[in-house]
Coordinates of C-alpha atoms in Angstrom, one line a residue:
Chain A
X1 CA 60.3 68.4 -168.6
X2 CA 59.6 65.5 -165.7
X3 CA 59.5 63.0 -168.4
X4 CA 62.9 64.2 -169.8
X5 CA 64.5 64.1 -166.7
X6 CA 63.1 60.8 -165.4
X7 CA 64.2 59.6 -168.9
X8 CA 68.1 60.7 -168.6
X9 CA 68.5 59.4 -164.9
X10 CA 67.0 56.4 -166.0
X11 CA 69.4 56.2 -169.4
X12 CA 72.4 57.0 -166.9
X13 CA 71.7 54.5 -164.4
X14 CA 71.7 51.6 -167.3
X15 CA 74.5 53.0 -169.0
X16 CA 76.0 52.3 -165.7
X17 CA 75.0 49.3 -165.0
X18 CA 75.6 48.5 -168.3
X19 CA 79.4 48.9 -168.0
X20 CA 79.2 46.8 -164.6
X21 CA 77.0 44.1 -166.7
X22 CA 79.9 44.2 -169.0
X23 CA 82.9 43.8 -167.4
X24 CA 81.3 41.2 -165.3
X25 CA 81.0 38.9 -168.3
X26 CA 84.5 39.4 -169.5
X27 CA 87.2 36.8 -168.9
X28 CA 90.3 39.2 -167.6
X29 CA 93.1 36.8 -168.5
X30 CA 91.7 37.0 -172.4
X31 CA 90.6 40.4 -172.7
X32 CA 93.7 41.6 -171.1
X33 CA 96.3 39.5 -173.0
X34 CA 98.7 41.6 -174.8
X35 CA 100.6 39.0 -176.6
X36 CA 97.4 37.8 -178.3
X37 CA 95.4 41.4 -178.8
X38 CA 98.2 43.8 -179.0
X39 CA 98.7 46.6 -176.6
X40 CA 96.4 49.0 -178.3
X41 CA 93.7 46.5 -177.6
X42 CA 93.8 46.0 -173.9
X43 CA 94.6 49.8 -173.7
X44 CA 91.0 50.3 -175.1
X45 CA 89.5 47.9 -172.2
X46 CA 91.2 49.8 -169.7
X47 CA 90.0 53.2 -171.3
X48 CA 86.3 51.9 -171.5
X49 CA 86.0 50.9 -167.7
X50 CA 88.4 52.5 -165.3
X51 CA 86.3 55.7 -165.5
X52 CA 83.8 53.7 -163.9
X53 CA 85.6 52.4 -161.7
X54 CA 86.3 56.0 -160.6
X55 CA 82.8 57.2 -160.6
X56 CA 81.8 54.2 -158.3
X57 CA 84.6 54.6 -156.0
X58 CA 86.4 51.4 -156.5
X59 CA 89.6 52.4 -158.6
X60 CA 92.3 50.4 -158.0
X61 CA 95.5 51.7 -156.8
X62 CA 98.9 50.2 -156.1
X63 CA 102.2 51.9 -154.8
X64 CA 101.0 55.3 -155.0
X65 CA 99.9 54.8 -158.2
X66 CA 96.1 55.4 -159.6
X67 CA 94.9 53.4 -162.3
X68 CA 94.3 56.1 -164.6
X69 CA 98.1 57.2 -164.5
X70 CA 98.7 53.7 -165.9
X71 CA 95.9 54.4 -168.5
X72 CA 97.3 57.9 -169.4
X73 CA 101.0 56.7 -169.7
X74 CA 100.4 53.7 -171.6
X75 CA 98.4 55.7 -174.3
X76 CA 101.2 58.3 -173.9
X77 CA 104.0 55.4 -175.0
X78 CA 101.9 53.9 -177.5
X79 CA 101.3 57.4 -179.6
X80 CA 105.0 58.0 -179.2
X81 CA 105.9 54.3 -180.5
X82 CA 107.9 53.4 -177.2
X83 CA 108.4 50.1 -175.3
X84 CA 108.5 52.0 -172.4
X85 CA 106.1 53.4 -170.0
X86 CA 106.8 56.3 -167.8
X87 CA 104.6 57.2 -165.1
X88 CA 104.9 60.3 -162.9
X89 CA 102.9 60.5 -159.7
X90 CA 102.9 62.0 -156.2
X91 CA 103.4 60.5 -152.8
X92 CA 103.0 62.9 -150.1
X93 CA 103.2 65.8 -152.2
X94 CA 106.5 64.6 -153.4
X95 CA 107.2 64.1 -157.0
X96 CA 108.0 60.6 -158.2
X97 CA 108.7 58.8 -161.4
X98 CA 108.3 55.0 -162.3
X99 CA 109.3 53.6 -165.4
X100 CA 107.6 49.9 -166.6
X101 CA 107.8 47.7 -170.2
X102 CA 104.8 48.7 -172.2
X103 CA 103.4 45.1 -172.2
X104 CA 103.4 44.8 -168.3
X105 CA 101.8 48.1 -167.7
X106 CA 99.1 47.6 -170.7
X107 CA 98.1 44.2 -169.0
X108 CA 98.1 45.9 -165.5
X109 CA 95.9 48.9 -166.3
X110 CA 93.2 46.5 -168.5
X111 CA 93.0 43.7 -165.7
X112 CA 92.9 46.4 -162.7
X113 CA 90.2 48.3 -164.7
X114 CA 88.1 45.2 -165.4
X115 CA 89.0 43.6 -161.9
X116 CA 87.4 46.4 -160.1
X117 CA 84.3 46.5 -161.7
X118 CA 83.6 42.6 -161.2
X119 CA 84.6 43.2 -157.4
X120 CA 82.0 45.8 -157.4
X121 CA 79.5 43.8 -158.9
X122 CA 80.9 40.3 -157.1
X123 CA 80.3 42.6 -153.5
X124 CA 76.4 42.1 -154.2
X125 CA 76.5 38.6 -153.7
X126 CA 79.7 38.1 -151.2
X127 CA 79.2 40.7 -148.7
X128 CA 76.8 39.2 -146.4
X129 CA 78.4 36.3 -146.5
X130 CA 81.1 37.8 -143.7
X131 CA 78.6 39.4 -141.5
X132 CA 78.3 37.6 -138.3
X133 CA 74.7 37.0 -137.5
X134 CA 73.9 37.2 -141.0
X135 CA 75.8 35.0 -143.4
X136 CA 78.8 34.3 -141.6
X137 CA 78.3 31.7 -139.1
X138 CA 80.2 31.1 -135.9
Chain B
X1 CA 41.5 68.7 -123.0
X2 CA 42.2 65.3 -121.8
X3 CA 41.5 63.4 -125.5
X4 CA 44.3 65.6 -126.9
X5 CA 47.0 64.7 -124.0
X6 CA 46.1 61.3 -124.6
X7 CA 46.4 61.9 -128.3
X8 CA 49.7 63.1 -128.1
X9 CA 50.8 60.7 -125.4
X10 CA 49.8 58.3 -128.0
X11 CA 51.7 59.8 -130.7
X12 CA 54.6 60.2 -128.7
X13 CA 55.2 56.5 -127.9
X14 CA 54.3 55.8 -131.4
X15 CA 57.6 58.0 -132.2
X16 CA 59.3 56.2 -129.6
X17 CA 58.4 52.8 -131.1
X18 CA 58.7 53.4 -134.3
X19 CA 62.6 55.4 -133.4
X20 CA 63.5 52.1 -132.1
X21 CA 62.6 50.2 -134.7
X22 CA 64.5 51.7 -137.2
X23 CA 67.6 50.5 -135.4
X24 CA 66.0 47.3 -134.8
X25 CA 68.6 45.6 -137.5
X26 CA 71.4 47.4 -136.4
X27 CA 71.0 46.3 -132.6
X28 CA 70.7 42.9 -134.3
X29 CA 73.8 43.1 -136.1
X30 CA 76.1 45.0 -132.7
X31 CA 74.8 42.2 -130.7
X32 CA 76.0 39.4 -133.2
X33 CA 79.1 41.1 -133.3
X34 CA 80.1 41.3 -129.9
X35 CA 78.6 37.7 -129.5
X36 CA 81.4 36.7 -132.3
X37 CA 84.2 38.2 -130.8
X38 CA 83.5 37.2 -127.2
X39 CA 83.4 33.4 -128.5
X40 CA 86.7 34.0 -130.2
X41 CA 88.6 35.2 -127.6
X42 CA 86.9 33.6 -124.7
X43 CA 89.8 30.6 -124.4
X44 CA 92.8 28.9 -125.6
X45 CA 90.8 26.0 -126.3
X46 CA 88.8 27.1 -129.3
X47 CA 92.1 28.9 -130.7
X48 CA 92.9 26.5 -133.4
X49 CA 89.7 27.2 -134.6
X50 CA 90.0 30.7 -134.7
X51 CA 93.6 31.8 -135.5
X52 CA 95.1 28.6 -137.7
X53 CA 98.1 31.1 -138.8
X54 CA 98.8 31.9 -135.3
X55 CA 102.1 30.0 -133.5
X56 CA 101.3 27.8 -130.4
X57 CA 104.1 30.1 -128.5
X58 CA 101.5 33.1 -129.1
X59 CA 98.6 31.6 -128.2
X60 CA 99.9 29.8 -125.1
X61 CA 102.0 33.1 -124.1
X62 CA 101.3 36.0 -125.7
X63 CA 97.5 35.9 -125.5
X64 CA 95.3 36.9 -123.4
X65 CA 91.7 35.2 -122.9
X66 CA 88.0 35.5 -122.1
X67 CA 88.0 39.1 -123.1
X68 CA 84.5 40.6 -122.6
X69 CA 82.6 43.7 -123.5
X70 CA 84.2 46.9 -122.3
X71 CA 87.5 45.5 -122.8
X72 CA 87.2 46.0 -126.4
X73 CA 87.8 49.3 -126.6
X74 CA 91.5 49.2 -126.1
X75 CA 91.7 47.4 -129.6
X76 CA 94.3 44.8 -129.8
X77 CA 95.8 45.8 -126.9
X78 CA 92.8 44.1 -124.7
X79 CA 94.4 40.5 -125.9
X80 CA 97.6 41.0 -127.0
X81 CA 100.0 41.0 -123.9
X82 CA 103.1 42.2 -125.0
X83 CA 101.2 45.4 -127.1
X84 CA 99.4 45.7 -123.7
X85 CA 102.5 46.2 -121.3
X86 CA 104.2 48.6 -124.3
X87 CA 100.6 50.7 -124.3
X88 CA 100.1 51.1 -120.4
X89 CA 104.2 52.2 -120.2
X90 CA 103.4 54.9 -122.9
X91 CA 100.0 55.9 -121.1
X92 CA 102.6 56.7 -118.1
X93 CA 103.6 59.8 -119.6
X94 CA 100.6 60.8 -122.3
X95 CA 102.1 62.2 -125.4
X96 CA 98.8 63.9 -125.8
X97 CA 98.6 65.8 -122.8
X98 CA 99.3 69.1 -124.6
X99 CA 97.0 68.1 -127.5
X100 CA 94.1 68.2 -124.9
X101 CA 94.9 71.4 -123.1
X102 CA 95.7 72.7 -126.8
X103 CA 91.9 71.6 -127.4
X104 CA 90.4 73.4 -124.4
X105 CA 91.9 76.7 -125.3
X106 CA 90.7 76.2 -129.1
X107 CA 87.5 75.5 -127.5
X108 CA 87.5 78.4 -125.4
X109 CA 88.8 81.0 -128.0
X110 CA 87.7 79.9 -131.0
X111 CA 84.6 82.2 -132.2
X112 CA 81.1 80.1 -132.1
X113 CA 83.0 77.0 -130.8
X114 CA 81.3 77.1 -127.8
X115 CA 78.3 77.8 -129.2
X116 CA 78.2 75.0 -131.7
X117 CA 79.3 72.7 -128.8
X118 CA 77.6 74.0 -125.1
X119 CA 78.8 70.7 -123.7
X120 CA 82.1 69.3 -124.7
X121 CA 81.3 65.9 -123.2
X122 CA 79.8 64.7 -126.6
X123 CA 82.3 62.5 -127.9
X124 CA 79.9 59.5 -127.8
X125 CA 77.3 61.3 -129.4
X126 CA 78.9 61.5 -133.1
X127 CA 78.3 60.1 -135.6
X128 CA 74.7 61.8 -135.8
X129 CA 72.1 61.3 -138.6
X130 CA 71.0 65.0 -139.5
X131 CA 67.8 65.1 -142.2
X132 CA 68.7 66.7 -144.9
X133 CA 72.5 66.5 -144.3
X134 CA 72.8 62.8 -143.9
X135 CA 75.8 61.7 -141.5
X136 CA 77.8 64.1 -139.5
X137 CA 80.9 63.0 -138.1
X138 CA 82.4 64.7 -135.0
X139 CA 85.1 65.9 -137.5
X140 CA 82.5 67.0 -139.8
X141 CA 80.7 68.8 -137.0
X142 CA 83.8 70.7 -135.8
X143 CA 85.2 71.4 -138.9
X144 CA 81.9 73.2 -140.2
X145 CA 81.5 75.2 -137.1
X146 CA 85.0 76.5 -137.9
X147 CA 83.8 77.2 -141.5
X148 CA 80.7 78.8 -140.4
X149 CA 82.8 81.2 -138.3
X150 CA 85.0 82.0 -140.6
X151 CA 87.9 80.3 -139.3
X152 CA 90.9 78.6 -141.2
X153 CA 93.0 75.7 -141.0
X154 CA 90.5 73.6 -139.6
X155 CA 91.1 69.8 -141.7
X156 CA 89.0 66.3 -141.2
X157 CA 92.3 64.5 -140.1
X158 CA 94.4 66.2 -138.0
X159 CA 95.7 69.5 -136.3
X160 CA 93.3 71.6 -134.6
X161 CA 90.5 69.5 -135.2
X162 CA 91.8 66.6 -133.8
X163 CA 93.1 68.6 -130.7
X164 CA 90.0 69.6 -129.9
X165 CA 88.5 66.0 -130.3
X166 CA 91.0 65.5 -127.8
X167 CA 89.6 67.6 -125.4
X168 CA 86.0 66.4 -126.1
X169 CA 86.7 62.8 -125.8
X170 CA 88.6 63.6 -122.3
X171 CA 85.7 65.3 -121.0
X172 CA 83.4 62.7 -122.2
X173 CA 85.6 59.8 -120.5
X174 CA 85.9 62.0 -117.1
X175 CA 82.1 62.0 -116.9
X176 CA 81.6 58.9 -118.0
X177 CA 80.0 58.9 -121.0
X178 CA 79.3 56.2 -123.4
X179 CA 79.1 55.3 -127.1
X180 CA 75.6 56.6 -127.8
X181 CA 74.8 56.6 -131.8
X182 CA 71.6 56.8 -132.7
X183 CA 69.3 55.6 -135.5
X184 CA 66.1 57.4 -135.4
X185 CA 64.6 57.7 -139.0
X186 CA 64.4 55.4 -142.2
X187 CA 67.0 57.5 -143.8
X188 CA 69.5 57.0 -141.1
X189 CA 68.7 53.4 -141.2
X190 CA 69.2 53.4 -145.1
X191 CA 72.6 55.2 -144.4
X192 CA 73.7 52.5 -141.6
X193 CA 73.0 49.7 -144.3
X194 CA 75.2 51.6 -146.7
X195 CA 77.9 52.0 -144.6
X196 CA 77.6 48.4 -143.6
X197 CA 77.5 47.2 -146.8
X198 CA 81.0 48.9 -147.8
X199 CA 82.5 47.5 -144.5
X200 CA 81.9 44.2 -146.0
X201 CA 82.6 44.3 -149.3
X202 CA 86.0 43.3 -151.1
X203 CA 87.8 46.2 -152.4
X204 CA 91.2 47.1 -154.5
X205 CA 93.4 45.1 -156.1
X206 CA 93.9 42.7 -153.0
X207 CA 90.4 42.1 -152.5
X208 CA 90.2 42.7 -149.1
X209 CA 87.4 44.0 -147.3
X210 CA 87.8 46.0 -143.9
X211 CA 86.0 43.4 -142.2
X212 CA 88.8 40.4 -143.9
X213 CA 91.0 42.7 -141.1
X214 CA 89.0 43.7 -138.3
X215 CA 86.6 41.3 -138.0
X216 CA 87.6 37.4 -139.6
X217 CA 91.3 38.7 -139.0
X218 CA 91.0 40.3 -135.7
X219 CA 93.9 38.7 -133.5
X220 CA 95.8 37.5 -136.5
X221 CA 99.8 39.1 -137.4
X222 CA 100.2 41.4 -140.5
X223 CA 103.6 42.1 -140.6
X224 CA 104.4 43.4 -137.2
X225 CA 100.6 44.5 -135.7
X226 CA 98.3 42.1 -134.5
X227 CA 94.6 43.3 -136.2
X228 CA 91.9 44.9 -133.8
X229 CA 88.5 44.1 -133.8
X230 CA 85.5 46.6 -135.4
X231 CA 83.7 45.9 -132.0
X232 CA 85.4 48.9 -129.9
X233 CA 87.0 50.7 -133.2
X234 CA 85.2 54.0 -132.3
X235 CA 85.6 54.4 -128.7
X236 CA 89.1 56.0 -128.4
X237 CA 89.8 58.9 -131.4
X238 CA 91.5 60.6 -131.7
X239 CA 94.5 58.7 -130.9
X240 CA 98.3 59.2 -131.0
X241 CA 100.1 56.7 -133.7
X242 CA 104.0 56.4 -133.4
X243 CA 104.1 56.5 -137.1
X244 CA 102.3 59.6 -137.2
X245 CA 104.4 61.3 -134.4
X246 CA 100.7 62.9 -133.3
X247 CA 97.2 63.1 -133.1
X248 CA 94.8 61.6 -135.9
X249 CA 91.1 61.8 -136.4
X250 CA 89.1 58.3 -137.0
X251 CA 88.9 59.7 -140.9
X252 CA 92.8 59.9 -140.9
X253 CA 92.8 56.3 -139.9
X254 CA 90.5 55.4 -142.2
X255 CA 92.0 56.8 -145.2
X256 CA 95.2 54.9 -144.5
X257 CA 93.8 51.8 -144.5
X258 CA 91.1 52.1 -147.0
X259 CA 94.9 52.8 -149.5
X260 CA 96.5 49.7 -148.1
X261 CA 93.2 47.8 -149.4
X262 CA 94.9 48.9 -152.6
X263 CA 92.1 51.2 -153.7
X264 CA 92.2 55.1 -154.5
X265 CA 91.2 56.3 -151.0
X266 CA 87.8 57.7 -150.6
X267 CA 87.7 61.4 -149.4
X268 CA 87.5 62.1 -146.1
X269 CA 84.3 64.2 -145.5
X270 CA 82.9 61.7 -148.5
X271 CA 79.4 60.3 -148.1
X272 CA 81.3 56.7 -148.4
X273 CA 83.7 57.9 -145.6
X274 CA 80.6 59.0 -143.3
X275 CA 78.2 56.3 -143.7
X276 CA 81.1 54.0 -142.8
X277 CA 82.1 55.7 -139.6
X278 CA 78.6 55.8 -138.7
X279 CA 78.2 52.1 -139.0
X280 CA 81.4 51.6 -137.5
X281 CA 79.7 54.1 -134.4
X282 CA 76.7 52.0 -133.9
X283 CA 78.9 48.9 -133.8
X284 CA 80.8 50.5 -130.4
X285 CA 77.2 51.4 -128.8
X286 CA 77.3 50.9 -125.2
X287 CA 81.4 50.8 -124.9
X288 CA 83.0 53.7 -122.5
X289 CA 84.5 56.2 -124.6
X290 CA 88.4 56.3 -124.0
X291 CA 90.0 58.9 -125.7
X292 CA 92.4 59.8 -127.1
X293 CA 94.6 56.7 -126.7
X294 CA 98.0 55.7 -128.3
X295 CA 98.7 53.0 -131.1
X296 CA 101.5 51.9 -132.9

């Protein structure tokens, strides 16, 4: 029983480290290039990495819109074969709607998902550089 | 008998020693942080190193130099003369007087509150690290006391909690209390270290850390604001903000800043927020409690 538990814990942490490691290896400009890869492929990248960003507490959010809303709206647009992405969200309990061109929204959600994990990993090396008395000299 | 006493004395002093050693790193960090800010704001001569983007006019005329220790509790008003003048004017008729009164009434009338907090002058003693619970901020402690006593409508960010905190802060200030955050176990030291890492980690699509603005950036202008230093940040909460038209806790302020970093903000009451506040609180250790206060 204990062994199983240990194995599953290890398995989980490996899977999680795996996604961060995977993201760290990517060239954001290339994998999120909609012209080169098509919106569906770019969306798949976002779908792969954004849940991990949420789990780690590092999901990006811009102008009141969480990245997971971009993921969802892009997916809906692709399914419906629309070139326009409609995002519904709330700011301070008020309902809002914003529209974006599909290519732009796909690129945005992909770069946000990948970059959040890359940043998370880079932090291990960079954070101490900003600490006075540690890596930050003054 | 004697042996027992000696043994327990030894044990006692050992416990004391090790209690201190858990905070060795944090004490070092705090001293370095203070030294950094005191150097940064020491005099006009250093200004071009530390404030490359500030105008000559601002540095010559708006900045006060030679800021030390306790003065940092005022945030940017410690060195921003214009902001300080406005602040002092508002403090002539503080907009939070009613909140303090209301807090006192809540303290006296809310079932269980007096039992949870026999002494109201404890604003400087939080956050605390509690074995089995982790970090407990003053807002956490108040809200869980209210919940334990089946009281409704207590939030971590504003309202009754903030009013009660205003009463506690005022009582602490009147008694001349100082910020006195304690790290007394391995677990507590680990929580502190995690909070510190998060503070200095770049996050969100803007890729900014709290430190980008409140350590390296302190003193620089962002739109209409002059950025305040981390050292002193926890001394004066809850704060009455003009933008809020009301009082808010440290949790409320941090959620706003976290959102401005371009990240889905962490919830008040999350481990992330608590440990961040633990780190921030320790950085203000030794400064006088000076809440509530006013900010733009």
